[in-house]
């Protein structure tokens, strides 16, 4: 490895800072050239503190992963084109690095350290060759962070701008506008410089100073401290953080804004339920004690017969959510989801027009460093085995495919296994606890069985979800690493898709269970279904499963938001900060040795690194699921989502501005795979809502009763109609109530459509059952196709490009043609 | 109006041709400059033949419409940009033309003729100003076509190429390739010249010479005369006819190619039916005379009871199409449709890459001349009424909206009215004729009732469809004209959508009736549904409705293809040619006066004008409907479509090359709205096939019987299970058979799931009915969602851009970067 002669060229700033650098804070020591980018290298302590050194190495390597997850992914083709020219020793660098990683603990640190220094020197020499200017502090200490500051001069900026096809007006008259996008003040350019650094930044823990410039101040004021009902200063966000983060906040803004009408309609639907609860005949009938339906016992042996009127409360409560307005609301929300996506498409096009992103092409990307390492290792191994086999190529491809397939298989197996065992565990918990509590002699306990069991079970569910969420995040990362995707974008997309599938399953499995499976496999009196030979499968509450679904949904949604947003997002960073502060105190004495006051980059380095936007998006997408998927059962979901998001925007803003290192600006045309996920969820929500309305709610049975079976054409007698008869003598031995308070009971009632005991096909499904089933299925077909058709119409009616933008584009084109023609004439 | 001084500049060729022009045929009289475009003006005879003159005018005006339908729609923004510069008298031209049109028959011809001449002169002066070179024949005759020939010199071509962003290699070394796309030989360029002519071509009946150049010969040989299994020479087609027509033939090729696997699978499914017909238990049971089901009479009074075994033939025939393989085939064909669309997307991208269409942007278009005229008239009227009202603007908008809405309302009313009255008429025909024939004493007639009635009814249907097709074409055009769309593309899209909706309804209404409505509203014995108080609604054949659907589908599909393709597409042009030839004989003596031999443009002018691609596409799309929508009932449809298309491609090719005037080359990136229509039909076909399988075929009842009701778990007893009992004494007075040959019959059977007469709810729908209905609906849901999911997966797995193209694009980009960097270094 040639030691570059440029080593000497890099100006080194001594411990005593020059007066200018103190004054401006973000300039080179000459006070003129701006610091555009800072590279940090964490030098390890020498053998004195051996163990600490190795953790430092591993920390370094970890930081590669976390920083490498979301590097600038756009516009790196230019770097690819010059990869050979700028950095010749590509393969060897990776090689050395790998050897370093492998060497870890059992070699003396010095040689590795030396090699790292050589690599660094080579890298810096290449930076200089690419036209950048470098300055670094004199290496005073033998450990701790060492900062290398970069400045990109004007010609370099121009060259990179050319590659990125940044538009400038064709007329040179308006020189102001022409210069503006090139001013080094705008962080936008930082990216151009960094993009061909990104490939080698795994050598450094790189950071990006929070330039306390005009933009920063402008951004902080209206964004962080403005009233919640004001629009976000998206353009400033984009100027400061780059397009990718700008798009995230714009998306969040559009989503939150569109939640407002959804919440209003949701509240109206809820109040419609409140207003009509008194006039609802079925719940009146359920509460009517004179009707006196004697229900079959809820558990074997110890439970007694009971009167339906005791379940009056849940019946009334379920009417709040299960009323005809809910059907309308489900259709409304399906269209709302389409509307949201269309609206976002328009906003995205407006933004990409005003942010000059229309010309961005999907460029070829660098392979990820990890990918190159693995390839290198393979090549080395191959070279060794070269004489052994020749059809390695085919084998490799097959291998990759196999890995891919087996990954997915493993994913789904583990996924289904874990999630369903968790759900099943909670079910078992519920069954056993309610059986145990029912056996308890205390009447107080007995009366609270359902409430206690449901509440504790949902909380257990919630805790399990939160824990599994973290595990699944790690699993998804691990699985994606196994697949060895070539580029960072590829890596990110695969990771997101996997993490989404896992987390989605995790969050929704218990809800799906309550909505579609609970109570459907319980059997009937005299022929119950048992789990583990002992416990009866649980049934829904007498008011219908919808109320349980509603409770489940609201607790999981609220709990997830409160805990994940507040505790995880605010608490944990605070905690980390505290830990770091305590650590720093230990080295406080050493700090006092430093003569220089801490520069901005020193302060920024103390902040937490930026971990990518995936967690932020993921949280919102899962919330979008709560808002769209099961909205038929919980019309207040949009309202809670709205309240959460209003806070979330401010919290995210604060986090980005004050608590994270400034992320590297990344150009992006759209929100990428998230849009596909959103649109997929929108489509999925149609069918889920159709099933919730037709199978979970009582909407269809009521309609069928009213128009097919009711003698009077009203709902009177509906409750009687839904209850089947059971002859007490048909109880299996030992399952009949042991000591009944209700005296001599011959038949009890249960909720199902089955033939009465005196029919020839006793306890078979009755004609009503098939009739209602057909109606439910027909409703699903009608609802699904109607809503899909309406969605298509909505998407077709709303043009993707706003009219104003279209006109502006036309005008621009016209101007261009005019200029062209004038030039033509002048020839 | 200023008479342009350029009048004198246009070289006029005398009656005696210069030797060069005879030799080359397609050059100016100097023998060097090529004729790139020919404008034709049909001069009217003077007052001598007054009536003929006015028809000539109207012919002229008609030719505007037919030529104006599909003018070059791409790349006209350049013209728009310079519209003002080149042609100042825009508004006044339109005005004068309108006045001319209005004057039609009651003014002397000379002034109008004069004015037209002035307009022509102005137009030609503007062409000269734009850099084109013009030559025309000396005006020998006072009537007949007059040809103005245009030549576009090199600088004009360069300028227009710049506007169209035609790519040339950046390296100037390979001068061959750089020059090639600019050679005036290539008809591709013609378009660039014509596009800013297109706006004014309504002054002329313009034509485009069939250049008998290398390309033409190259094209004719492999395309017209090659074996049918060879690929089409798409690149040559595109070179000669432009991208739009090239894309049509490419699309047709892809479609035909993909019909091959579909046909093969269809044939396999059909032969599966043939092979299993002997082992099919239900059709065995139907044919088994020993089971002896006595069926209720098929008509009132005159019809007798009959034995089910007499319907053995249809039962066996329907098994050919209604077997389990059909379900598989329906799923296969739904996926096939998705695959076809994805494959076409890839092909389109490859083509647009190799044809250099990737850079085409959707440009602003000229408003249509008609639109401008109407606007002008409105403005004039407004100027008159200016003082009356001020809120005209709002009124106009509301007016436009109202027109739009009322158009659509009218459209659908007339549509539904006409189509359904046609369908209903045929139903009435069927009902009455079968009733009459049943009354006939001749036993021969009686036995053939069903065959005769079905066949004649379908033929009537077919004739009605063919007639209404033409009417609907005119109605769609008229409705679109009423809407006054602004641009030609807009006009075309609206027209296509309307014509498609109307023609689709027309072609499929009778098929929908047979598939989903026939026999479902017939009532039951003792309570039949009557039309016009006299005629019973028709029922399906005992073998199920599917066989009737199959007959209907095959006859309409084959008939439509044979008649429309062969008679309309070949016969009528031949007829027109004959008529023209006879007419020409009349003027043969006058022709002999001409000294010059006919030039290529004279020959081409005798051909039929190009009417746009819409009819060609429409025919194929309707065929695609037959192949995808009801494929579950007729697995041989893809085979017939394939056979038709193999012929169709050659016929179309022959028509385009030898029988039509050469169309103006039009650039197009894709097949436009047709893709959306295709994709919409693909989606629609999923739900239609689901309904056909579950409701029209016997697949679901069989499954339900086998798994729920059968005692043995086999299909034995299925026929008995599907037949309900009817007590003969329950016949309404006068409807019972008058003289039965079957002796004493107490109960007869009919095909329905109803309670037997001895049940408490006699003749109500039985539990089986609801059970089967639920199963049918469940199947629809499962099928629809499964197929939709699979389609999504298929569309997701197949990348839109082929890998080779991706790699080529990458390589090109890399080269560009290299060149750029080298230039950078040289600075």
PDB file of C-alpha atoms in Angstrom, chain B residues 112-247:
ATOM      1  CA  UNK B 112     -66.035  31.471 -51.626  1.00  0.00           C
ATOM      2  CA  UNK B 113     -63.703  29.787 -54.042  1.00  0.00           C
ATOM      3  CA  UNK B 114     -61.704  32.944 -54.245  1.00  0.00           C
ATOM      4  CA  UNK B 115     -61.497  33.242 -50.516  1.00  0.00           C
ATOM      5  CA  UNK B 116     -60.348  29.659 -50.217  1.00  0.00           C
ATOM      6  CA  UNK B 117     -57.648  30.426 -52.715  1.00  0.00           C
ATOM      7  CA  UNK B 118     -56.532  33.389 -50.641  1.00  0.00           C
ATOM      8  CA  UNK B 119     -56.393  31.268 -47.510  1.00  0.00           C
ATOM      9  CA  UNK B 120     -54.387  28.680 -49.366  1.00  0.00           C
ATOM     10  CA  UNK B 121     -51.959  31.283 -50.547  1.00  0.00           C
ATOM     11  CA  UNK B 122     -51.547  32.625 -47.053  1.00  0.00           C
ATOM     12  CA  UNK B 123     -50.961  29.131 -45.737  1.00  0.00           C
ATOM     13  CA  UNK B 124     -48.391  28.363 -48.381  1.00  0.00           C
ATOM     14  CA  UNK B 125     -46.634  31.644 -47.727  1.00  0.00           C
ATOM     15  CA  UNK B 126     -46.375  30.674 -44.086  1.00  0.00           C
ATOM     16  CA  UNK B 127     -44.956  27.290 -45.028  1.00  0.00           C
ATOM     17  CA  UNK B 128     -42.297  29.024 -47.077  1.00  0.00           C
ATOM     18  CA  UNK B 129     -41.529  31.308 -44.176  1.00  0.00           C
ATOM     19  CA  UNK B 130     -41.059  28.280 -41.937  1.00  0.00           C
ATOM     20  CA  UNK B 131     -38.319  27.143 -44.297  1.00  0.00           C
ATOM     21  CA  UNK B 132     -40.113  24.537 -46.385  1.00  0.00           C
ATOM     22  CA  UNK B 133     -39.846  24.403 -50.135  1.00  0.00           C
ATOM     23  CA  UNK B 134     -42.947  24.102 -52.241  1.00  0.00           C
ATOM     24  CA  UNK B 135     -43.671  23.045 -55.767  1.00  0.00           C
ATOM     25  CA  UNK B 136     -47.007  22.627 -57.501  1.00  0.00           C
ATOM     26  CA  UNK B 137     -48.433  21.761 -60.870  1.00  0.00           C
ATOM     27  CA  UNK B 138     -49.610  24.477 -63.164  1.00  0.00           C
ATOM     28  CA  UNK B 139     -53.333  24.720 -62.698  1.00  0.00           C
ATOM     29  CA  UNK B 140     -54.428  23.212 -65.938  1.00  0.00           C
ATOM     30  CA  UNK B 141     -57.853  22.028 -65.080  1.00  0.00           C
ATOM     31  CA  UNK B 142     -60.438  24.048 -63.271  1.00  0.00           C
ATOM     32  CA  UNK B 143     -61.486  21.117 -61.159  1.00  0.00           C
ATOM     33  CA  UNK B 144     -60.139  17.848 -59.780  1.00  0.00           C
ATOM     34  CA  UNK B 145     -57.308  17.320 -57.333  1.00  0.00           C
ATOM     35  CA  UNK B 146     -54.427  19.722 -57.337  1.00  0.00           C
ATOM     36  CA  UNK B 147     -51.188  18.557 -55.701  1.00  0.00           C
ATOM     37  CA  UNK B 148     -48.801  20.780 -53.782  1.00  0.00           C
ATOM     38  CA  UNK B 149     -45.538  19.059 -52.974  1.00  0.00           C
ATOM     39  CA  UNK B 150     -43.369  19.984 -50.035  1.00  0.00           C
ATOM     40  CA  UNK B 151     -39.708  19.472 -49.392  1.00  0.00           C
ATOM     41  CA  UNK B 152     -38.109  20.041 -45.992  1.00  0.00           C
ATOM     42  CA  UNK B 153     -34.470  21.090 -46.271  1.00  0.00           C
ATOM     43  CA  UNK B 154     -31.767  19.936 -43.885  1.00  0.00           C
ATOM     44  CA  UNK B 155     -31.741  22.953 -41.482  1.00  0.00           C
ATOM     45  CA  UNK B 156     -35.486  22.712 -40.967  1.00  0.00           C
ATOM     46  CA  UNK B 157     -35.147  19.032 -40.168  1.00  0.00           C
ATOM     47  CA  UNK B 158     -32.372  19.782 -37.678  1.00  0.00           C
ATOM     48  CA  UNK B 159     -34.415  22.428 -35.935  1.00  0.00           C
ATOM     49  CA  UNK B 160     -37.447  20.195 -35.587  1.00  0.00           C
ATOM     50  CA  UNK B 161     -35.315  17.279 -34.445  1.00  0.00           C
ATOM     51  CA  UNK B 162     -34.035  19.513 -31.695  1.00  0.00           C
ATOM     52  CA  UNK B 163     -37.581  20.214 -30.532  1.00  0.00           C
ATOM     53  CA  UNK B 164     -38.449  16.543 -30.558  1.00  0.00           C
ATOM     54  CA  UNK B 165     -35.281  15.835 -28.570  1.00  0.00           C
ATOM     55  CA  UNK B 166     -34.166  13.139 -30.963  1.00  0.00           C
ATOM     56  CA  UNK B 167     -31.060  11.642 -29.465  1.00  0.00           C
ATOM     57  CA  UNK B 168     -27.767  11.463 -31.310  1.00  0.00           C
ATOM     58  CA  UNK B 169     -24.600   9.884 -29.957  1.00  0.00           C
ATOM     59  CA  UNK B 170     -22.458  12.376 -28.078  1.00  0.00           C
ATOM     60  CA  UNK B 171     -19.320  11.203 -29.790  1.00  0.00           C
ATOM     61  CA  UNK B 172     -18.932  12.791 -33.171  1.00  0.00           C
ATOM     62  CA  UNK B 173     -16.584  10.066 -34.315  1.00  0.00           C
ATOM     63  CA  UNK B 174     -19.247   7.727 -35.568  1.00  0.00           C
ATOM     64  CA  UNK B 175     -20.589  10.133 -38.104  1.00  0.00           C
ATOM     65  CA  UNK B 176     -22.530   7.424 -39.855  1.00  0.00           C
ATOM     66  CA  UNK B 177     -24.809   6.824 -36.964  1.00  0.00           C
ATOM     67  CA  UNK B 178     -25.189  10.476 -36.272  1.00  0.00           C
ATOM     68  CA  UNK B 179     -26.421  11.232 -39.727  1.00  0.00           C
ATOM     69  CA  UNK B 180     -28.629   8.289 -40.070  1.00  0.00           C
ATOM     70  CA  UNK B 181     -31.694   9.409 -38.163  1.00  0.00           C
ATOM     71  CA  UNK B 182     -31.651  12.677 -40.030  1.00  0.00           C
ATOM     72  CA  UNK B 183     -31.668  11.290 -43.503  1.00  0.00           C
ATOM     73  CA  UNK B 184     -34.713  12.546 -45.271  1.00  0.00           C
ATOM     74  CA  UNK B 185     -35.218   9.094 -46.694  1.00  0.00           C
ATOM     75  CA  UNK B 186     -36.556   7.867 -43.404  1.00  0.00           C
ATOM     76  CA  UNK B 187     -40.280   8.561 -43.279  1.00  0.00           C
ATOM     77  CA  UNK B 188     -39.955   9.194 -39.575  1.00  0.00           C
ATOM     78  CA  UNK B 189     -38.919  12.726 -40.315  1.00  0.00           C
ATOM     79  CA  UNK B 190     -41.934  13.400 -42.418  1.00  0.00           C
ATOM     80  CA  UNK B 191     -43.835  13.683 -39.262  1.00  0.00           C
ATOM     81  CA  UNK B 192     -41.670  16.404 -37.864  1.00  0.00           C
ATOM     82  CA  UNK B 193     -42.437  18.437 -40.836  1.00  0.00           C
ATOM     83  CA  UNK B 194     -46.073  17.639 -40.812  1.00  0.00           C
ATOM     84  CA  UNK B 195     -46.766  18.345 -37.236  1.00  0.00           C
ATOM     85  CA  UNK B 196     -46.960  22.030 -37.633  1.00  0.00           C
ATOM     86  CA  UNK B 197     -48.916  21.532 -40.765  1.00  0.00           C
ATOM     87  CA  UNK B 198     -51.457  19.367 -39.121  1.00  0.00           C
ATOM     88  CA  UNK B 199     -53.305  22.337 -37.785  1.00  0.00           C
ATOM     89  CA  UNK B 200     -54.116  23.678 -41.184  1.00  0.00           C
ATOM     90  CA  UNK B 201     -54.545  20.543 -43.137  1.00  0.00           C
ATOM     91  CA  UNK B 202     -58.262  20.906 -42.988  1.00  0.00           C
ATOM     92  CA  UNK B 203     -57.796  23.229 -45.895  1.00  0.00           C
ATOM     93  CA  UNK B 204     -56.501  20.325 -47.889  1.00  0.00           C
ATOM     94  CA  UNK B 205     -57.261  16.665 -48.265  1.00  0.00           C
ATOM     95  CA  UNK B 206     -53.725  15.743 -47.521  1.00  0.00           C
ATOM     96  CA  UNK B 207     -52.054  12.598 -48.579  1.00  0.00           C
ATOM     97  CA  UNK B 208     -48.785  10.975 -47.991  1.00  0.00           C
ATOM     98  CA  UNK B 209     -47.094   9.204 -50.832  1.00  0.00           C
ATOM     99  CA  UNK B 210     -46.239   5.558 -50.563  1.00  0.00           C
ATOM    100  CA  UNK B 211     -42.552   5.992 -51.141  1.00  0.00           C
ATOM    101  CA  UNK B 212     -41.533   2.945 -53.063  1.00  0.00           C
ATOM    102  CA  UNK B 213     -38.160   3.049 -51.471  1.00  0.00           C
ATOM    103  CA  UNK B 214     -35.979   0.448 -49.941  1.00  0.00           C
ATOM    104  CA  UNK B 215     -38.042   0.452 -46.744  1.00  0.00           C
ATOM    105  CA  UNK B 216     -41.283  -0.169 -48.537  1.00  0.00           C
ATOM    106  CA  UNK B 217     -39.906  -3.151 -50.389  1.00  0.00           C
ATOM    107  CA  UNK B 218     -38.225  -4.459 -47.289  1.00  0.00           C
ATOM    108  CA  UNK B 219     -41.489  -4.153 -45.422  1.00  0.00           C
ATOM    109  CA  UNK B 220     -43.699  -5.759 -48.024  1.00  0.00           C
ATOM    110  CA  UNK B 221     -41.663  -8.844 -48.488  1.00  0.00           C
ATOM    111  CA  UNK B 222     -41.435 -10.271 -44.987  1.00  0.00           C
ATOM    112  CA  UNK B 223     -44.641  -8.813 -43.626  1.00  0.00           C
ATOM    113  CA  UNK B 224     -47.169  -9.581 -46.277  1.00  0.00           C
ATOM    114  CA  UNK B 225     -45.827 -12.710 -47.775  1.00  0.00           C
ATOM    115  CA  UNK B 226     -44.024 -14.427 -44.931  1.00  0.00           C
ATOM    116  CA  UNK B 227     -45.299 -17.552 -43.245  1.00  0.00           C
ATOM    117  CA  UNK B 228     -47.783 -16.848 -40.474  1.00  0.00           C
ATOM    118  CA  UNK B 229     -45.574 -18.300 -37.739  1.00  0.00           C
ATOM    119  CA  UNK B 230     -42.793 -15.797 -38.329  1.00  0.00           C
ATOM    120  CA  UNK B 231     -42.391 -12.639 -36.303  1.00  0.00           C
ATOM    121  CA  UNK B 232     -43.525  -9.391 -37.821  1.00  0.00           C
ATOM    122  CA  UNK B 233     -40.812  -6.955 -38.979  1.00  0.00           C
ATOM    123  CA  UNK B 234     -41.936  -4.424 -36.370  1.00  0.00           C
ATOM    124  CA  UNK B 235     -38.950  -2.163 -36.785  1.00  0.00           C
ATOM    125  CA  UNK B 236     -39.616  -1.784 -40.468  1.00  0.00           C
ATOM    126  CA  UNK B 237     -43.306  -1.187 -39.824  1.00  0.00           C
ATOM    127  CA  UNK B 238     -42.376   1.579 -37.422  1.00  0.00           C
ATOM    128  CA  UNK B 239     -39.884   3.038 -39.874  1.00  0.00           C
ATOM    129  CA  UNK B 240     -42.469   3.180 -42.583  1.00  0.00           C
ATOM    130  CA  UNK B 241     -45.663   4.022 -40.682  1.00  0.00           C
ATOM    131  CA  UNK B 242     -44.440   5.696 -37.529  1.00  0.00           C
ATOM    132  CA  UNK B 243     -44.508   4.628 -33.899  1.00  0.00           C
ATOM    133  CA  UNK B 244     -48.249   4.641 -33.354  1.00  0.00           C
ATOM    134  CA  UNK B 245     -49.018   2.067 -36.015  1.00  0.00           C
ATOM    135  CA  UNK B 246     -45.841   0.175 -35.152  1.00  0.00           C
ATOM    136  CA  UNK B 247     -47.062  -0.143 -31.562  1.00  0.00           C
TER     137      UNK B 247
END
